[in-house]
Amino acid sequence: MSAFIFIGGEIGGLLTLLGIFVTAIIGLSLLKGQGKAVMAQIHTDLAQGHAPVSSIADSVSLAVGGILMLIPGYITDSVGILLFVPGLRTIAGAWISHHLIATSQFKGFVHVGGQSGFNDQTPHSYAEDDDVIEGDVTEHTPKKNRLNNE
């Protein structure tokens, strides 16, 4: 916050306010353009049957970069712009994702590597040996390429 106040004192209040809006608009336009490209890459990876790991890391980095660009401040804008650089955003996105998954508060929302944040006990079997479960079975053969509806 002190860099924001110092630079604002040097260039004036009007230019500081204008800078806040300009960087927010730049951040949103970068997020929109690069976000579409990353979503297209995720779609392509899934259609080819590949796990979109790097694309997911890119999208995490873009989301954080977009949020940082919306927060007023020169340091947050600088870090936000760096998160939009293609090589850096994959590395930063993987680092952010790793630390989010490692956080105990976030573990309740994900299931990674056989670890579950909801409960670490063995699952309880609800069907007893003498229970009878009735139902109908319908066989469904999915199309080969479900994403393109071919």
Short mmCIF file of C-alpha atoms in Angstrom, two decimals:
data_model
loop_
_atom_site.label_atom_id
_atom_site.label_comp_id
_atom_site.label_asym_id
_atom_site.label_seq_id
_atom_site.Cartn_x
_atom_site.Cartn_y
_atom_site.Cartn_z
CA MET A 1 0.00 0.00 0.00
CA SER A 2 2.88 2.36 0.65
CA ALA A 3 4.13 2.11 -2.97
CA PHE A 4 0.63 2.99 -4.15
CA ILE A 5 0.48 6.04 -1.86
CA PHE A 6 4.03 7.15 -2.70
CA ILE A 7 3.54 6.96 -6.48
CA GLY A 8 0.07 8.48 -6.15
CA GLY A 9 1.60 11.41 -4.28
CA GLU A 10 4.17 11.89 -7.03
CA ILE A 11 1.88 11.71 -10.08
CA GLY A 12 -1.29 13.12 -8.54
CA GLY A 13 -4.70 11.82 -7.53
CA LEU A 14 -6.34 12.07 -10.96
CA LEU A 15 -3.65 10.05 -12.73
CA THR A 16 -3.66 7.51 -9.92
CA LEU A 17 -7.41 7.04 -10.22
CA LEU A 18 -7.12 6.82 -14.00
CA GLY A 19 -4.36 4.23 -13.60
CA ILE A 20 -6.60 2.09 -11.40
CA PHE A 21 -9.31 1.96 -14.07
CA VAL A 22 -6.89 1.47 -16.97
CA THR A 23 -5.12 -1.47 -15.32
CA ALA A 24 -8.46 -3.04 -14.40
CA ILE A 25 -9.63 -2.78 -18.02
CA ILE A 26 -6.33 -4.16 -19.30
CA GLY A 27 -6.56 -7.05 -16.83
CA LEU A 28 -10.10 -7.91 -17.84
CA SER A 29 -9.27 -7.81 -21.55
CA LEU A 30 -6.19 -10.00 -21.02
CA LEU A 31 -8.25 -12.41 -18.94
CA LYS A 32 -10.93 -12.58 -21.60
CA GLY A 33 -8.57 -13.12 -24.53
CA GLN A 34 -6.16 -15.54 -22.91
CA GLY A 35 -8.93 -17.26 -20.99
CA LYS A 36 -10.65 -18.18 -24.26
CA ALA A 37 -7.40 -19.60 -25.61
CA VAL A 38 -6.83 -21.69 -22.48
CA MET A 39 -10.42 -22.97 -22.52
CA ALA A 40 -9.99 -23.96 -26.18
CA GLN A 41 -6.79 -25.81 -25.25
CA ILE A 42 -8.59 -27.63 -22.42
CA HIS A 43 -11.34 -28.63 -24.85
CA THR A 44 -8.76 -29.88 -27.38
CA ASP A 45 -6.86 -31.86 -24.74
CA LEU A 46 -10.05 -33.50 -23.49
CA ALA A 47 -11.21 -34.30 -27.02
CA GLN A 48 -7.89 -36.03 -27.71
CA GLY A 49 -8.13 -37.95 -24.45
CA HIS A 50 -5.24 -36.14 -22.75
CA ALA A 51 -5.32 -34.76 -19.22
CA PRO A 52 -5.29 -30.93 -19.47
CA VAL A 53 -2.85 -30.47 -16.58
CA SER A 54 -0.87 -27.55 -17.99
CA SER A 55 -4.05 -25.87 -19.22
CA ILE A 56 -5.59 -26.15 -15.77
CA ALA A 57 -2.42 -24.61 -14.29
CA ASP A 58 -2.71 -21.82 -16.88
CA SER A 59 -6.33 -21.18 -15.96
CA VAL A 60 -5.52 -21.00 -12.23
CA SER A 61 -2.75 -18.52 -12.95
CA LEU A 62 -5.00 -16.44 -15.21
CA ALA A 63 -7.71 -16.30 -12.55
CA VAL A 64 -5.26 -15.15 -9.88
CA GLY A 65 -3.67 -12.67 -12.32
CA GLY A 66 -7.09 -11.25 -13.20
CA ILE A 67 -7.98 -10.81 -9.53
CA LEU A 68 -4.64 -9.11 -8.86
CA MET A 69 -5.19 -6.74 -11.80
CA LEU A 70 -8.55 -5.70 -10.32
CA ILE A 71 -7.05 -4.90 -6.92
CA PRO A 72 -5.79 -1.30 -6.89
CA GLY A 73 -2.04 -1.08 -6.54
CA TYR A 74 1.11 -1.04 -8.59
CA ILE A 75 2.67 -4.15 -7.04
CA THR A 76 -0.48 -6.24 -7.48
CA ASP A 77 -0.75 -5.03 -11.08
CA SER A 78 2.88 -5.96 -11.75
CA VAL A 79 2.46 -9.46 -10.33
CA GLY A 80 -0.87 -9.80 -12.15
CA ILE A 81 0.71 -8.92 -15.49
CA LEU A 82 3.51 -11.43 -14.87
CA LEU A 83 0.88 -14.15 -14.35
CA PHE A 84 -0.37 -13.52 -17.89
CA VAL A 85 3.02 -14.34 -19.50
CA PRO A 86 2.57 -17.82 -21.07
CA GLY A 87 5.71 -19.52 -19.70
CA LEU A 88 5.42 -18.01 -16.25
CA ARG A 89 1.70 -18.63 -15.92
CA THR A 90 2.08 -22.41 -16.27
CA ILE A 91 4.80 -22.55 -13.61
CA ALA A 92 2.97 -20.11 -11.32
CA GLY A 93 -0.36 -21.89 -11.84
CA ALA A 94 1.17 -25.25 -10.94
CA TRP A 95 2.75 -23.70 -7.83
CA ILE A 96 -0.53 -22.03 -6.81
CA SER A 97 -2.49 -25.25 -7.41
CA HIS A 98 0.03 -27.27 -5.39
CA HIS A 99 -0.21 -24.89 -2.45
CA LEU A 100 -4.00 -24.74 -2.63
CA ILE A 101 -4.23 -28.52 -2.56
CA ALA A 102 -1.73 -28.71 0.32
CA THR A 103 -3.73 -26.20 2.39
CA SER A 104 -5.83 -27.94 5.02
CA GLN A 105 -8.75 -25.55 4.45
CA PHE A 106 -8.90 -26.50 0.76
CA LYS A 107 -8.56 -30.26 1.19
CA GLY A 108 -12.27 -30.59 1.90
CA PHE A 109 -13.04 -29.61 -1.69
CA VAL A 110 -10.65 -31.89 -3.58
CA HIS A 111 -9.70 -35.53 -3.74
CA VAL A 112 -6.07 -35.91 -4.77
CA GLY A 113 -3.86 -38.95 -4.57
CA GLY A 114 -6.19 -41.07 -2.48
CA GLN A 115 -6.47 -38.39 0.18
CA SER A 116 -9.82 -36.97 1.05
CA GLY A 117 -10.45 -33.97 3.22
CA PHE A 118 -14.02 -34.98 4.04
CA ASN A 119 -13.10 -37.97 6.16
CA ASP A 120 -10.07 -40.19 6.24
CA GLN A 121 -11.93 -43.26 7.49
CA THR A 122 -12.76 -46.23 5.36
CA PRO A 123 -16.10 -45.86 3.61
CA HIS A 124 -19.06 -47.46 5.36
CA SER A 125 -20.99 -50.07 3.44
CA TYR A 126 -24.66 -49.23 3.65
CA ALA A 127 -25.83 -52.52 2.19
CA GLU A 128 -25.93 -55.35 4.72
CA ASP A 129 -25.55 -58.95 3.58
CA ASP A 130 -29.25 -59.67 3.96
CA ASP A 131 -30.46 -56.49 2.23
CA VAL A 132 -31.93 -56.79 -1.24
CA ILE A 133 -31.55 -53.93 -3.65
CA GLU A 134 -33.84 -54.05 -6.66
CA GLY A 135 -33.54 -52.01 -9.79
CA ASP A 136 -33.64 -51.96 -13.57
CA VAL A 137 -30.57 -51.95 -15.75
CA THR A 138 -30.41 -50.10 -19.04
CA GLU A 139 -27.36 -50.59 -21.22
CA HIS A 140 -26.09 -47.43 -22.84
CA THR A 141 -23.19 -47.34 -25.27
CA PRO A 142 -21.72 -43.83 -25.44
CA LYS A 143 -20.61 -42.32 -28.70
CA LYS A 144 -16.86 -42.41 -29.38
CA ASN A 145 -16.36 -38.65 -29.41
CA ARG A 146 -18.81 -37.25 -26.89
CA LEU A 147 -17.42 -33.71 -26.98
CA ASN A 148 -18.10 -33.12 -30.67
CA ASN A 149 -21.37 -35.11 -30.75
CA GLU A 150 -20.23 -37.11 -33.77
#
